[in-house]
CSV table of C-alpha atoms and ligand atoms in Angstrom, one decimal:
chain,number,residue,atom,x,y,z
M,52,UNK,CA,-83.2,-188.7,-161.9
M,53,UNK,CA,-80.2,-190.6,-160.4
M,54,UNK,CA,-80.7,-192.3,-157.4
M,55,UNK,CA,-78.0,-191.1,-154.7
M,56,UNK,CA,-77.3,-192.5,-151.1
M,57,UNK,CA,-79.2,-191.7,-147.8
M,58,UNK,CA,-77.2,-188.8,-146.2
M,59,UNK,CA,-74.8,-189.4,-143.2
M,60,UNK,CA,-74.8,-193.2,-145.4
M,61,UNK,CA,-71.7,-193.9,-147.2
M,62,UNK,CA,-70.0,-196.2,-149.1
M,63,UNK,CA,-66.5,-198.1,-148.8
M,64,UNK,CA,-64.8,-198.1,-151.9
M,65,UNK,CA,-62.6,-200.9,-153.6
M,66,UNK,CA,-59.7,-197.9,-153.3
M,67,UNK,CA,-59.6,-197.7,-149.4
M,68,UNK,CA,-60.9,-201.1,-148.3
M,69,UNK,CA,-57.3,-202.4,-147.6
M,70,UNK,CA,-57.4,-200.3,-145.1
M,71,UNK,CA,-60.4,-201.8,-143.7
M,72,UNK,CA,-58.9,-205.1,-143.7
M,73,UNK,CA,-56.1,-204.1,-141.9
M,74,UNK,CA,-57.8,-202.8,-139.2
M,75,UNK,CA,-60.3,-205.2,-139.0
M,76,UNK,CA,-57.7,-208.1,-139.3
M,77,UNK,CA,-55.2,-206.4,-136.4
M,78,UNK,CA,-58.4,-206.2,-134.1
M,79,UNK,CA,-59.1,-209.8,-135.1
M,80,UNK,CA,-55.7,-210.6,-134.2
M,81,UNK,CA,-55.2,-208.5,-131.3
M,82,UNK,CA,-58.5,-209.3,-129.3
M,83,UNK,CA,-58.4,-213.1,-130.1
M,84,UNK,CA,-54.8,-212.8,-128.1
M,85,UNK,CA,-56.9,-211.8,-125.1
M,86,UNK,CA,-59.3,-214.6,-125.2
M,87,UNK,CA,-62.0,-213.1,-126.9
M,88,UNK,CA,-64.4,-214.0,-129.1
M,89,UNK,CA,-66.8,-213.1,-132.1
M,90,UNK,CA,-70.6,-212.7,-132.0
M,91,UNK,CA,-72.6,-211.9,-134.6
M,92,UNK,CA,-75.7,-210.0,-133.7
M,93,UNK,CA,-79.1,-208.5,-135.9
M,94,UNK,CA,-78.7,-205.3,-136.6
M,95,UNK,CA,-82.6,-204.9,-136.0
M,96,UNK,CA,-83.7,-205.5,-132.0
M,97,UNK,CA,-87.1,-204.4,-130.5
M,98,UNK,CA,-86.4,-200.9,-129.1
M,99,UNK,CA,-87.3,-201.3,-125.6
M,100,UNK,CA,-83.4,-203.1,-125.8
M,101,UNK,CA,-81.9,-199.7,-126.3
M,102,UNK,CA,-84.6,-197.9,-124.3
M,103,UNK,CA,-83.8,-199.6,-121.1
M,104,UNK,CA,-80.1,-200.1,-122.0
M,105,UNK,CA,-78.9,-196.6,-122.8
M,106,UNK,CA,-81.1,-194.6,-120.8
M,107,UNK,CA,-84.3,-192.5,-122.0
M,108,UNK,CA,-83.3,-188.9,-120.9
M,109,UNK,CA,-80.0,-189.8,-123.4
M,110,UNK,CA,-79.5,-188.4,-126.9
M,111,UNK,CA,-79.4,-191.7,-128.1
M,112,UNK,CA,-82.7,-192.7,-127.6
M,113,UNK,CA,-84.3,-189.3,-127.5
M,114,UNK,CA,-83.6,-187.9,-130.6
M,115,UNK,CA,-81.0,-190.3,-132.5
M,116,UNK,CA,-82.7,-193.8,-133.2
M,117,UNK,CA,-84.0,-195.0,-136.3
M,118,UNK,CA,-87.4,-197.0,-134.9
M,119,UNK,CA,-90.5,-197.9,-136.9
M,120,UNK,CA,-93.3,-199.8,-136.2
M,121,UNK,CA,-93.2,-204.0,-137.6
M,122,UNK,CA,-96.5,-205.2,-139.3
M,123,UNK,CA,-97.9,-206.3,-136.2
M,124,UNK,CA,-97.0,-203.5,-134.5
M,125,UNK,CA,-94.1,-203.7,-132.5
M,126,UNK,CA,-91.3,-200.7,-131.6
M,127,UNK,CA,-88.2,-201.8,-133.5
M,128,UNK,CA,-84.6,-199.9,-133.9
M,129,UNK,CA,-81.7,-200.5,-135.9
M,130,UNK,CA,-78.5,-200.8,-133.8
M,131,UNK,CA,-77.4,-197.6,-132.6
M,132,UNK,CA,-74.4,-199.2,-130.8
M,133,UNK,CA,-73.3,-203.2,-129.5
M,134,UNK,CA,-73.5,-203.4,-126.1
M,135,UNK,CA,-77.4,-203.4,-125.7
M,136,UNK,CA,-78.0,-206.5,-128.5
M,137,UNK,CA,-74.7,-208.2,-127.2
M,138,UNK,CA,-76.1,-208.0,-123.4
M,139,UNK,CA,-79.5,-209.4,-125.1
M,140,UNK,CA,-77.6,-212.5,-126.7
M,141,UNK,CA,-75.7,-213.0,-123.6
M,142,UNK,CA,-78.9,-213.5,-121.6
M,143,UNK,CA,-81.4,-215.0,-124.0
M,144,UNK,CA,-78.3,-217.7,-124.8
M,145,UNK,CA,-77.7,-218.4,-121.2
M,146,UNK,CA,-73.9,-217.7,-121.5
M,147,UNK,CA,-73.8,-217.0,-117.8
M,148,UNK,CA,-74.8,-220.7,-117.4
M,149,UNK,CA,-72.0,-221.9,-119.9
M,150,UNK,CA,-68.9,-220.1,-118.3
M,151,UNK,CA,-68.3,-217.7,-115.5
M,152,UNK,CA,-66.5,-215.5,-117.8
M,153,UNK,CA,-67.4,-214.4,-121.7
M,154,UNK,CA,-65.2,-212.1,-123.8
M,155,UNK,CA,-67.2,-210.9,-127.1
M,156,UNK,CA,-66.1,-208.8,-129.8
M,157,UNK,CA,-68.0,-207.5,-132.7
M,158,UNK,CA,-68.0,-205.5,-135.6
M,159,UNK,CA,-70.5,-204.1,-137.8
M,160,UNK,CA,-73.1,-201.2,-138.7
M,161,UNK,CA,-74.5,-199.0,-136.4
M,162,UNK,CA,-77.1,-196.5,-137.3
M,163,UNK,CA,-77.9,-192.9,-134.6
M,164,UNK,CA,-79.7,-189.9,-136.7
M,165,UNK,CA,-76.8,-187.6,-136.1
M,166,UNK,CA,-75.6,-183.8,-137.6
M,167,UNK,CA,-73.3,-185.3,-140.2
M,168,UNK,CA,-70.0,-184.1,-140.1
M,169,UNK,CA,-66.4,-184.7,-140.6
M,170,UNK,CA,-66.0,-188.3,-138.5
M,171,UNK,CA,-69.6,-188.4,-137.6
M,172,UNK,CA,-72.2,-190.2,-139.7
M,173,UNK,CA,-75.6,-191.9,-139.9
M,174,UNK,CA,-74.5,-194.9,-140.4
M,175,UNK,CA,-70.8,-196.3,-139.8
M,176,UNK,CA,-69.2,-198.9,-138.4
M,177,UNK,CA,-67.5,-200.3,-135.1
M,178,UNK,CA,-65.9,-202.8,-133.7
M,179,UNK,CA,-66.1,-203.5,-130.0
M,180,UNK,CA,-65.4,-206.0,-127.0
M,181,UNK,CA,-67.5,-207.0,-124.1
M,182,UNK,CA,-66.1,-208.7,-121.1
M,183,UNK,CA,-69.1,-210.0,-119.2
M,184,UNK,CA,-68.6,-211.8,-115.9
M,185,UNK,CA,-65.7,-210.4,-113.7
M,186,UNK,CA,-65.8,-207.5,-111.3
M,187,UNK,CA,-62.1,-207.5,-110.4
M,188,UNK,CA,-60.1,-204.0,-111.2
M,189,UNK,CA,-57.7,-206.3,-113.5
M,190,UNK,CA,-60.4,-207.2,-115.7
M,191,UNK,CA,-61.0,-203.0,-117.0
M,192,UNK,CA,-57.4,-202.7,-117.2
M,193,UNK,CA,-56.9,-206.0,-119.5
M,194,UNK,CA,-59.6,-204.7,-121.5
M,195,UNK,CA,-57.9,-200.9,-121.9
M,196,UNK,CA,-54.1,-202.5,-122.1
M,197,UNK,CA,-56.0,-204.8,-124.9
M,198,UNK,CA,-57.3,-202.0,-127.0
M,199,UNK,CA,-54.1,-199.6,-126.1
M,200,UNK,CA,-52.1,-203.0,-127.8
M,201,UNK,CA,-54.4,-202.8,-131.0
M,202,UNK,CA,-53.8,-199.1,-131.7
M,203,UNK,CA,-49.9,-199.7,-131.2
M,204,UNK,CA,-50.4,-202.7,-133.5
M,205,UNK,CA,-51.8,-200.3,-136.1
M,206,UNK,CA,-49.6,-197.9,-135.4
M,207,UNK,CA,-51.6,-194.7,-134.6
M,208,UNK,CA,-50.7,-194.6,-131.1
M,209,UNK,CA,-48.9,-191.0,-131.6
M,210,UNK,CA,-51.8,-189.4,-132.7
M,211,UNK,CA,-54.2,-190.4,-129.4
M,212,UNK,CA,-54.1,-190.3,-126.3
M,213,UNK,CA,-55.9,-192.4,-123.4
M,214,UNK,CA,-58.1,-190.9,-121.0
M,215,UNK,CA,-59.9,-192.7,-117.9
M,216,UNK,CA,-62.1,-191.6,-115.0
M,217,UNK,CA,-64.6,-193.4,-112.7
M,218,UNK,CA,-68.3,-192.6,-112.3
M,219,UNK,CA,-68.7,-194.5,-109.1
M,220,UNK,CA,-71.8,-196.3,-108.6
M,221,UNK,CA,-74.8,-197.0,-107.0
M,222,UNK,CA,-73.6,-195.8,-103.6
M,223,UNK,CA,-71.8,-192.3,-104.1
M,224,UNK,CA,-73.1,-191.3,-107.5
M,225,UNK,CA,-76.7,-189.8,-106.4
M,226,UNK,CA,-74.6,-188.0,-103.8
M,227,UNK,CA,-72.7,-186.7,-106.5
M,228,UNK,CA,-75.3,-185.7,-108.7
M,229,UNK,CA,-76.8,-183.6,-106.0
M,230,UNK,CA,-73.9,-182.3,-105.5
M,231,UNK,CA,-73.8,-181.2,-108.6
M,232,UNK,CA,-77.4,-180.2,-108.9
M,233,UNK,CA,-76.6,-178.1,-105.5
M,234,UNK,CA,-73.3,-176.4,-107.8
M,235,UNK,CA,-75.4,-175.5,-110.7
M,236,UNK,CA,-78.4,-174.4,-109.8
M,237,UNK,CA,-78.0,-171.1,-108.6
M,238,UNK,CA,-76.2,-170.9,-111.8
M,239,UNK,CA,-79.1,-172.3,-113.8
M,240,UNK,CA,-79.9,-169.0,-115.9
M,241,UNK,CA,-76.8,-169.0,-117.5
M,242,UNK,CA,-77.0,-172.5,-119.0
M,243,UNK,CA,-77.4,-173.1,-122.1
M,244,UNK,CA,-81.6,-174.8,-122.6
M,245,UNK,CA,-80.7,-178.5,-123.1
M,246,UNK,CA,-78.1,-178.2,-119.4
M,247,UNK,CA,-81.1,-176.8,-118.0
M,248,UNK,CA,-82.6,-179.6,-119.3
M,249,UNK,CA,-80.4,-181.7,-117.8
M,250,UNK,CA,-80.3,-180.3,-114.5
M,251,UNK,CA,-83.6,-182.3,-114.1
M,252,UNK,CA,-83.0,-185.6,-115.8
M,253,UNK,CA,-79.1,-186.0,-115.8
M,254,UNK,CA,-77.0,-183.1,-114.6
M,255,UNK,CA,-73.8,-184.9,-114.9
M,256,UNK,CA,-74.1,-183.9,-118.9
M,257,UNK,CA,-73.4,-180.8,-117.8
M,258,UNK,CA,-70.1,-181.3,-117.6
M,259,UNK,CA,-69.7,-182.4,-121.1
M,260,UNK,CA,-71.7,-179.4,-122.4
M,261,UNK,CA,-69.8,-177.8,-125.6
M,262,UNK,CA,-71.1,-174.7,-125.3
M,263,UNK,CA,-69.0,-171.8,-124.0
M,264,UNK,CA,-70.9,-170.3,-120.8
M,265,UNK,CA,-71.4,-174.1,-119.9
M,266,UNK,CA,-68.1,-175.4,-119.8
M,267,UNK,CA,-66.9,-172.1,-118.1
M,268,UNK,CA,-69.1,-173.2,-115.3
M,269,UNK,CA,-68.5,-176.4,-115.4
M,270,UNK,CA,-64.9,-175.6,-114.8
M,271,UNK,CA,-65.3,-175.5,-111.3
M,272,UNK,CA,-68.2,-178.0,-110.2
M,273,UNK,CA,-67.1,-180.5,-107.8
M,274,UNK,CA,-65.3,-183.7,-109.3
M,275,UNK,CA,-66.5,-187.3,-109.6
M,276,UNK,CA,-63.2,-188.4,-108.3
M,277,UNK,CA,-63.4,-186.5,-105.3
M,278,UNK,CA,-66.5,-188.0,-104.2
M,279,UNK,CA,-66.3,-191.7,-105.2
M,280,UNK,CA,-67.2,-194.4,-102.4
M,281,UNK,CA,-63.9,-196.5,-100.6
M,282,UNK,CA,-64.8,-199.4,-102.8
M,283,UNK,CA,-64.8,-197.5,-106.3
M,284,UNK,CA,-61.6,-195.5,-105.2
M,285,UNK,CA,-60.3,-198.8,-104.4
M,286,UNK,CA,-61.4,-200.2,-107.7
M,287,UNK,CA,-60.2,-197.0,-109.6
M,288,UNK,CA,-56.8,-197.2,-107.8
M,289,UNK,CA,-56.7,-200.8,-108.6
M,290,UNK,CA,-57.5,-200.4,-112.3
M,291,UNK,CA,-54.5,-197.7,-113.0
M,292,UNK,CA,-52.1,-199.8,-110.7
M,293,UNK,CA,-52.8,-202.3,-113.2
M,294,UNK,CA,-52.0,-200.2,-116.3
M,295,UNK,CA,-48.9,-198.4,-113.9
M,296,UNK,CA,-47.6,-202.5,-114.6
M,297,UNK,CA,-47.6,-203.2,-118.1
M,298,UNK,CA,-46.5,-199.5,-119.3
M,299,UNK,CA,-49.9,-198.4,-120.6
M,300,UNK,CA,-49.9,-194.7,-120.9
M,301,UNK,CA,-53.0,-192.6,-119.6
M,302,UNK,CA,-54.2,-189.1,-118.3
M,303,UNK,CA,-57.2,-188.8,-115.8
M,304,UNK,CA,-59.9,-186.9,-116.7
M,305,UNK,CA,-62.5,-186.5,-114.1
M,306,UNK,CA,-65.1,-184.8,-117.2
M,307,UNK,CA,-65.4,-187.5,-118.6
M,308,UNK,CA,-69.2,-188.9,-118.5
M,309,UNK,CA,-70.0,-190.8,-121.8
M,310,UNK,CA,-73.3,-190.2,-123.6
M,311,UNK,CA,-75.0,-193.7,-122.3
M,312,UNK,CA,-76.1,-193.9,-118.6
M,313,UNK,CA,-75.2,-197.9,-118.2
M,314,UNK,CA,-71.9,-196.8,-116.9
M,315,UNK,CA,-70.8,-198.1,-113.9
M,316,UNK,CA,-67.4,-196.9,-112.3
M,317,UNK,CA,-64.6,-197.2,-115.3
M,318,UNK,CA,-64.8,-195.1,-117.9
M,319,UNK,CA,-62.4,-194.2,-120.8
M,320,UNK,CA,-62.1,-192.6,-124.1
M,321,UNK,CA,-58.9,-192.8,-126.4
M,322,UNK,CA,-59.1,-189.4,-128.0
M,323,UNK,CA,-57.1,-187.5,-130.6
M,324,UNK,CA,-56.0,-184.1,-131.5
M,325,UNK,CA,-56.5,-184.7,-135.6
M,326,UNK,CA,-60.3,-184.9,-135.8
M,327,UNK,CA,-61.8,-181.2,-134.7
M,328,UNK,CA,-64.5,-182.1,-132.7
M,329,UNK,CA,-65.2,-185.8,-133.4
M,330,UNK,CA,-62.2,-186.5,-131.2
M,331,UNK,CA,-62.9,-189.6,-129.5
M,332,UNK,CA,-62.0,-192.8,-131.5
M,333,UNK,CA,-62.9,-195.5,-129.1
M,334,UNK,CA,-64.7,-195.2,-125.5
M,335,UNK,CA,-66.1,-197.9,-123.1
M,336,UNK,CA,-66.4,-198.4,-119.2
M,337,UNK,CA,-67.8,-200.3,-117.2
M,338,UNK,CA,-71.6,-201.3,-116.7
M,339,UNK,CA,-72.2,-203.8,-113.6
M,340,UNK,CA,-76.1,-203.7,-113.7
M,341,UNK,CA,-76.6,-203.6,-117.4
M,342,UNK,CA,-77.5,-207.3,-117.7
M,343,UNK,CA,-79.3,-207.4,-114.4
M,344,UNK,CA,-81.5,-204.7,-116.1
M,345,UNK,CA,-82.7,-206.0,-119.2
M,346,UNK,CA,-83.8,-209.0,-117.4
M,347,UNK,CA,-80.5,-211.9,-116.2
M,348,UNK,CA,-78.7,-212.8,-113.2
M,349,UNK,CA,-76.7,-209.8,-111.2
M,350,UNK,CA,-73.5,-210.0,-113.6
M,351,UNK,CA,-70.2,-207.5,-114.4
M,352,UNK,CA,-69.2,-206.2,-117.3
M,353,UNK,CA,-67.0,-203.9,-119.1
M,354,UNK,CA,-66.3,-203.3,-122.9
M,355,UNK,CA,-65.8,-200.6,-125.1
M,356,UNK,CA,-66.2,-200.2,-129.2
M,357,UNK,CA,-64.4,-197.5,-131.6
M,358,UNK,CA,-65.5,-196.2,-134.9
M,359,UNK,CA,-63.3,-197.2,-137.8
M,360,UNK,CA,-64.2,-194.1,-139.9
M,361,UNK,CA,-62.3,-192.2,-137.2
M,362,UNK,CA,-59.5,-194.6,-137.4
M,363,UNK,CA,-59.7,-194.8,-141.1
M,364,UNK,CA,-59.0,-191.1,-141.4
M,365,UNK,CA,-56.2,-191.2,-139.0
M,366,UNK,CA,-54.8,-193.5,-140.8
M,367,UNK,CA,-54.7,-191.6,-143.9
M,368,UNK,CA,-52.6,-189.2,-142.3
M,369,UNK,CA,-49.8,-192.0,-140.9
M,370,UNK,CA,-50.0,-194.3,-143.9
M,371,UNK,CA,-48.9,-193.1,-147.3
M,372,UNK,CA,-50.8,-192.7,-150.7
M,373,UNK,CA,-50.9,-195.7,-152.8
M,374,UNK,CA,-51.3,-198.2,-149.6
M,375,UNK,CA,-53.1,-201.3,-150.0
M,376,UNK,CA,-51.9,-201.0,-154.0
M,377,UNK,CA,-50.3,-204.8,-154.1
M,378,UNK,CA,-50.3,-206.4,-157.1
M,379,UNK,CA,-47.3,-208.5,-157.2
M,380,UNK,CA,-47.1,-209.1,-160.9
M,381,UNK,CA,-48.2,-207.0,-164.5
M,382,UNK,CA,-47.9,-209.2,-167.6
M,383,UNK,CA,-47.9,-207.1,-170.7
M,384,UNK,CA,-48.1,-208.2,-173.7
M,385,UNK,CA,-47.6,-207.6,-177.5
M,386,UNK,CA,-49.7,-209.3,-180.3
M,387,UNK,CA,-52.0,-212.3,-180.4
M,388,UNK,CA,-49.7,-215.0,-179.6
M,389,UNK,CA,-48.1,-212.9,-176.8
M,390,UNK,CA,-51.7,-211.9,-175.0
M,391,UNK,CA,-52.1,-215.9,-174.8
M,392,UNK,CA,-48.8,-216.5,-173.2
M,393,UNK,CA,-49.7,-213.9,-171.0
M,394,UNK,CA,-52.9,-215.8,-170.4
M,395,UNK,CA,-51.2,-218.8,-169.3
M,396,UNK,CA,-48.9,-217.3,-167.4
M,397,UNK,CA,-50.8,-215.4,-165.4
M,398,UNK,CA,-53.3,-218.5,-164.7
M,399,UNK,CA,-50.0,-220.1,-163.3
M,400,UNK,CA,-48.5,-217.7,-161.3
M,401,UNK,CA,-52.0,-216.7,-159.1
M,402,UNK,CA,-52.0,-220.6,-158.6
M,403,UNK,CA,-48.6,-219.9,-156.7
M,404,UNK,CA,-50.0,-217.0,-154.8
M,405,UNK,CA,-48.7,-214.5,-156.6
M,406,UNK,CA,-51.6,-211.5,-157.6
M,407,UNK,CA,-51.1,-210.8,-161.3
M,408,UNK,CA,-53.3,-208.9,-163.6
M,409,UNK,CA,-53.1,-208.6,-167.3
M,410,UNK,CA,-55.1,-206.9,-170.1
M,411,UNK,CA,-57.8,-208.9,-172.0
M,412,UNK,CA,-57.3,-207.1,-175.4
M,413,UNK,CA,-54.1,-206.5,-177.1
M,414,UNK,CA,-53.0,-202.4,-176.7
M,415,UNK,CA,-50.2,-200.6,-176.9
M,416,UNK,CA,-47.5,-200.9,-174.3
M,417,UNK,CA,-47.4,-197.5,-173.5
M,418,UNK,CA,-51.3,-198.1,-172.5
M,419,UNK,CA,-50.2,-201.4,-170.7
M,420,UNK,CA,-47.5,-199.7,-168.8
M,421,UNK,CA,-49.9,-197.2,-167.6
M,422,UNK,CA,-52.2,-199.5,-166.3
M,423,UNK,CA,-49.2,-201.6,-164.3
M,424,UNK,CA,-48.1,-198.1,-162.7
M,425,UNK,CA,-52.0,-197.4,-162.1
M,426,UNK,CA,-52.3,-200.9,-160.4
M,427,UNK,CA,-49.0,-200.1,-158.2
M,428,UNK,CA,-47.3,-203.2,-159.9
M,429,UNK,CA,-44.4,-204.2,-158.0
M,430,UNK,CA,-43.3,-205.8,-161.2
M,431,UNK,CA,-44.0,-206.0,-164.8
M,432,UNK,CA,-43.5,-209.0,-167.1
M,433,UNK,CA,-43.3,-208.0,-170.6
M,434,UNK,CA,-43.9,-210.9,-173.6
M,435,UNK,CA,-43.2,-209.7,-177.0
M,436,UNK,CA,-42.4,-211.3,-180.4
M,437,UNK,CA,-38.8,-211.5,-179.5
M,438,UNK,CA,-39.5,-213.0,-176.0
M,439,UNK,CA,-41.6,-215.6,-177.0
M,440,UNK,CA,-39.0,-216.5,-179.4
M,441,UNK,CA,-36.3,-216.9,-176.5
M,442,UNK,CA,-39.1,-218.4,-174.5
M,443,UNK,CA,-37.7,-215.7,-171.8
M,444,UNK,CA,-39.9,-213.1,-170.1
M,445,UNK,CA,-38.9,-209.1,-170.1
M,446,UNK,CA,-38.9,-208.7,-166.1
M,447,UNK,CA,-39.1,-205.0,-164.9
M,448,UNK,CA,-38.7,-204.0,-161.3
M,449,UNK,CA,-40.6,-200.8,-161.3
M,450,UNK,CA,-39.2,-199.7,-157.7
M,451,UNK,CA,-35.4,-200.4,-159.1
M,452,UNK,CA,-36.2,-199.3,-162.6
M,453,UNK,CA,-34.2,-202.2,-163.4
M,454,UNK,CA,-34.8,-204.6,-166.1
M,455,UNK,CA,-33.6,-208.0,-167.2
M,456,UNK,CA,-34.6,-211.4,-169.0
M,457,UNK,CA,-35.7,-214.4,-167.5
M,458,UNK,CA,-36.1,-217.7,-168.7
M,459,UNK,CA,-39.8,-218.7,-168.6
M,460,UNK,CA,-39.4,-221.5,-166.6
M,461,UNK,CA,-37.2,-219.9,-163.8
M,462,UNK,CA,-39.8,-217.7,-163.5
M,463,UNK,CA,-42.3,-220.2,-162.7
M,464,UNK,CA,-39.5,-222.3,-160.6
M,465,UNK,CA,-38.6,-219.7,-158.1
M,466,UNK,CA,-42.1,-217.5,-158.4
M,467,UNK,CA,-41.9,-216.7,-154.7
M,468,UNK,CA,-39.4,-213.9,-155.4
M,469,UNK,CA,-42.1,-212.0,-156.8
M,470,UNK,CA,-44.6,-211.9,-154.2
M,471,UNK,CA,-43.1,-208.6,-152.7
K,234,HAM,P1,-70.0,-194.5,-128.0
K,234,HAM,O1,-69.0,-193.5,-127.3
K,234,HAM,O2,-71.3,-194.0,-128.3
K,234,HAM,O3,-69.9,-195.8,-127.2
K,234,HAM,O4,-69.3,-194.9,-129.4
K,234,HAM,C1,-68.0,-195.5,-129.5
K,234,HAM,C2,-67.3,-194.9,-130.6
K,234,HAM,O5,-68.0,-195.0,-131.8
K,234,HAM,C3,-67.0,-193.4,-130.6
K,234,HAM,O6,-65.9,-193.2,-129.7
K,234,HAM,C4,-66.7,-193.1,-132.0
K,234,HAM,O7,-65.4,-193.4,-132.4
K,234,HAM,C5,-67.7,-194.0,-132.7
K,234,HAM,N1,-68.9,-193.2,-133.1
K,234,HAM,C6,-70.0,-193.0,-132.4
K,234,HAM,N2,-70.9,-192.3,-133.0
K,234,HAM,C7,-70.4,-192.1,-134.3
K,234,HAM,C8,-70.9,-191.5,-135.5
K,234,HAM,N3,-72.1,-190.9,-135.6
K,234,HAM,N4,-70.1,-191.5,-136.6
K,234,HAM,C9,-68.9,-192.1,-136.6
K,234,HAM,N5,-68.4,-192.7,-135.5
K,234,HAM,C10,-69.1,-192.7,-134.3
K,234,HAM,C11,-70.7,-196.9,-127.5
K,234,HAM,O8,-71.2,-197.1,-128.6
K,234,HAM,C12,-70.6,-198.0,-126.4
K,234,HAM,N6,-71.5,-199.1,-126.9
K,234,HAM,C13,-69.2,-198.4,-126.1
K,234,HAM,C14,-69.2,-199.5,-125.1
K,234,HAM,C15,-69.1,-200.8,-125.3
K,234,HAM,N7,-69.2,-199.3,-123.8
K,234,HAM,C16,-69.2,-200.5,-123.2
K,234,HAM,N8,-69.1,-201.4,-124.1
C-alpha cells in the first residue's frame, strides 16, 4: 500500500513555494520596519500553556488540540496557535526585565483537529506579531496600520477588508455578559445545543453562532460597544483616532468575539469576501492579563497572526499563472562538444547571479525548447556546431520572440542584462 499524508496535513510544493517566499519575505520586511523581531518557539509545549491561555470552555482546547501523554507522563500539545508559547518565552526569558517594550513575530506550524475544508486545515501555517509591554491606544493601532501595510505590500488589500471592535475588560464585560445572558435566555429553546451550551460557560459565542435561528437572535442582543467602561471607550476611541491619522481603512463590527478568551478590549479580524466561510485571513487583539496569568509580572499586550494558506489562495486569484517561474537563462545545446560549452557556460553565468539551467544529456532541440518554455525561461541560449564555430551564442528572447547572435564573450561581459 502507498503511504499517503495525515488528512487536514499538506504539503507545499516546489511549484507554489515562491509564493511562500514572497509572503514570508514582505512580512519579514514589513514587521522588521516596525521594530519587531523574530522568535523561534517549540512547536511542542506542556498543555496546561494552552489550557490556561486560550480558555477551557473554548473550541480550541475542548475539542481541537492534539495532546498525548510524554513517557513520564506529562499532558503535552502541539501548538495550536503563537501567542500562548510566545507569552511562555517572554516570561521564562525574563524579557520584561531586559526592556520595557518587546515586539515578536513568528512564523511556523500550527496544528487544531479541525473539519477540513477549503482554507481550513489540520495543520497549516502562520505568521504572527506580539507587542508585549505597552498599554497605550497607539500601540493596537501600530500593530493593525502594521499588518494593514503588509497586505498593501503584497498587494491583496482589494480583496479584504478590516474589521475592529472592543471587548472591554475586566470592569464592564461581566456586566455585559449578563446582559447578554439576561437577552437570551428567555430565548434559550430556540438555540441551537452548543449556544445553549454557551449560555452557561461563554454566552458571548452566541453572537458568533453560524447557525440560522442563532444569528437571527443574535441580531438584536445588546452590543459590546454600547456597554464598554469610560476607560475602554476611551481606549477604543483612541485606537481608531489613531488609524483616522495614517489613512488605514476599517469598519466596526461590534460581533466580533474571537474564538480565544485572552482578549482584552481591541479586537480585529481582516476578512475577505473570496473564501466562503473561512473568511478571516488574519485576527488579533488585545490580551492585558495573558502574561499575568500564566505566571509574570502584570504586563500588556497585543498581537495578531494570519494563516498563509488563506493568503496563498488569495493570491492565486491576484497573481497570474506561471508566477514565481524565473529562470533567467536556458542553454540548449546540440552535440557533444556543444553540451560541454553549455556546461561551462552555465557554471559561469550562475557565478554572476544569473539562474540558468541546462540539460545533462544531449536531445533534440525541439525537446530542449520545451523544457526552456516549461521552466518559464526568460531567455534561451542556443550552442550549435555553427556557433561554437563563431564562438558566438544563438540568444533568444522568448517574451520578444526575437533572436540574434552574440559573441561569447559579450555575453559573459555584460551578463547583467540577462537577469530579467
Ligand atoms: P486565530 O483567529 O485562531 O487567532 O487564528 C488566526 C488566523 O489563523 C485565522 O484568521 C486564519 O487565517 C488562520 N487559521 C486559523 N485556523 C486555521 C485552520 N484550521 N486552517 C487554516 N488557517 C487557519 C490566533 O491564532 C491568535 N493567536 C492570534 C493572536 C495573536 N491574537 C493575539 N496575538
Amino acid at each position: 500500500m502507498k503511504v499517503k499524508s495525515i488528512r487536514g496535513f499538506h504539503d507545499i510544493l516546489p511549484e507554489n513555494i515562491k509564493r511562500w517566499h514572497l509572503i514570508e519575505d514582505a512580512a519579514k520586511y514589513i514587521f522588521e520596519l516596525y521594530g519587531f523581531s523574530e522568535i523561534r518557539i517549540p512547536v511542542l509545549e506542556f498543555t496546561d500553556v494552552f489550557a490556561r491561555s486560550l480558555g477551557t470552555t473554548t473550541d480550541i482546547v475542548e475539542k481541537e488540540m492534539y495532546t498525548f501523554t510524554d513517557r513520564d507522563g506529562s499532558s503535552l500539545t502541539l501548538r495550536p496557535e503563537g501567542t500562548a508559547g510566545v507569552v511562555r518565552a517572554y516570561i521564562e526569558d525574563s524579557m520584561h526585565a531586559k526592556s520595557s517594550i518587546s515586539k515578536l513575530y513568528y512564523t511556523g506550524m500550527m496544528f487544531r483537529h479541525e473539519r477540513p475544508q477549503k482554507g481550513r486545515f489540520r495543520g497549516f501555517y502562520q505568521i504572527g506579531a506580539e507587542l508585549i509591554g505597552p498599554e497605550e491606544p497607539a500601540s493596537d493601532a501600530e500593530l493593525v496600520a502594521m499588518l494593514w501595510r503588509f497586505f498593501e505590500e503584497i498587494d491583496l488589500t482589494q480583496f479584504l477588508e478590516l474589521e475592529i471592535s472592543s471587548l472591554g475588560d475586566q470592569n464592564c464585560r461581566p456586566q455585559y455578559k449578563e446582559k447578554l445572558v439576561g437577552y437570551f435566555s428567555p430565548q434559550k429553546n430556540e438555540l441551537c445545543e452548543d449556544c445553549q451550551r454557551r449560555l452557561e460557560t461563554n454566552p458571548l459565542r452566541i453572537l458568533d453562532c453560524k447557525q440560522k435561528r442563532c444569528k437571527e437572535i443574535a441580531a438584536d442582543a445588546p452590543s459590546m460597544l454600547d456597554n464598554l467602561c469610560e476607560d475602554c471607550e476611551n481606549h477604543f476611541d483612541s485606537v481608531k483616532e489613531n488609524l483616522d491619522s495614517v489613512g488605514i481603512p476599517y469598519k466596526i463590527n461590534p460581533k466580533i468575539v474571537r474564538g480565544l478568551d485572552y482578549y482584552t478590549r481591541t479586537v480585529f479580524e481582516i476578512t475577505t469576501d473570496q473564501l466562503g466561510s473561512q473568511n478571516a485571513v488574519a485576527a488579533g487583539g488585545r490580551y492585558d492579563g495573558l502574561v499575568n496569568e500564566l505566571g509574570g509580572p502584570a504586563t500588556a499586550a497585543v498581537g495578531f497572526a494570519m494563516g498563509i494558506e488563506r493568503i496563498i489562495l488569495l493570491q492565486e486569484i491576484a497573481l497570474p499563472e506561471g508566477f514565481g517561474k524565473d529562470v533567467n537563462v536556458f542553454i540548449a545545446h546540440l552535440g557533444d562538444e556543444a553540451r560541454q560549452a553549455a556546461f561551462t557556460l552555465a557554471f559561469n553565468l550562475r557565478n554572476k547571479g544569473i539562474s540558468v539551467e541546462t540539460d545533462y544529456a544531449t536531445k533534440s532541440l525541439k525537446s530542449q525548447m520545451k523544457r526552456a518554455d516549461k521552466l518559464g525561461a526568460s531567455y534561451t541560449f542556443i550552442i550549435g556546431e555553427d556557433e561554437l564555430k563563431k564562438a558566438v551564442i544563438k540568444v533568444r528572447d522568448m517574451k520578444e520572440s526575437s533572436e540574434e547572435d552574440i559573441k561569447l564573450e559579450d555575453i559573459i561581459n555584460s551578463s547583467d542584462k540577462f537577469k530579467s
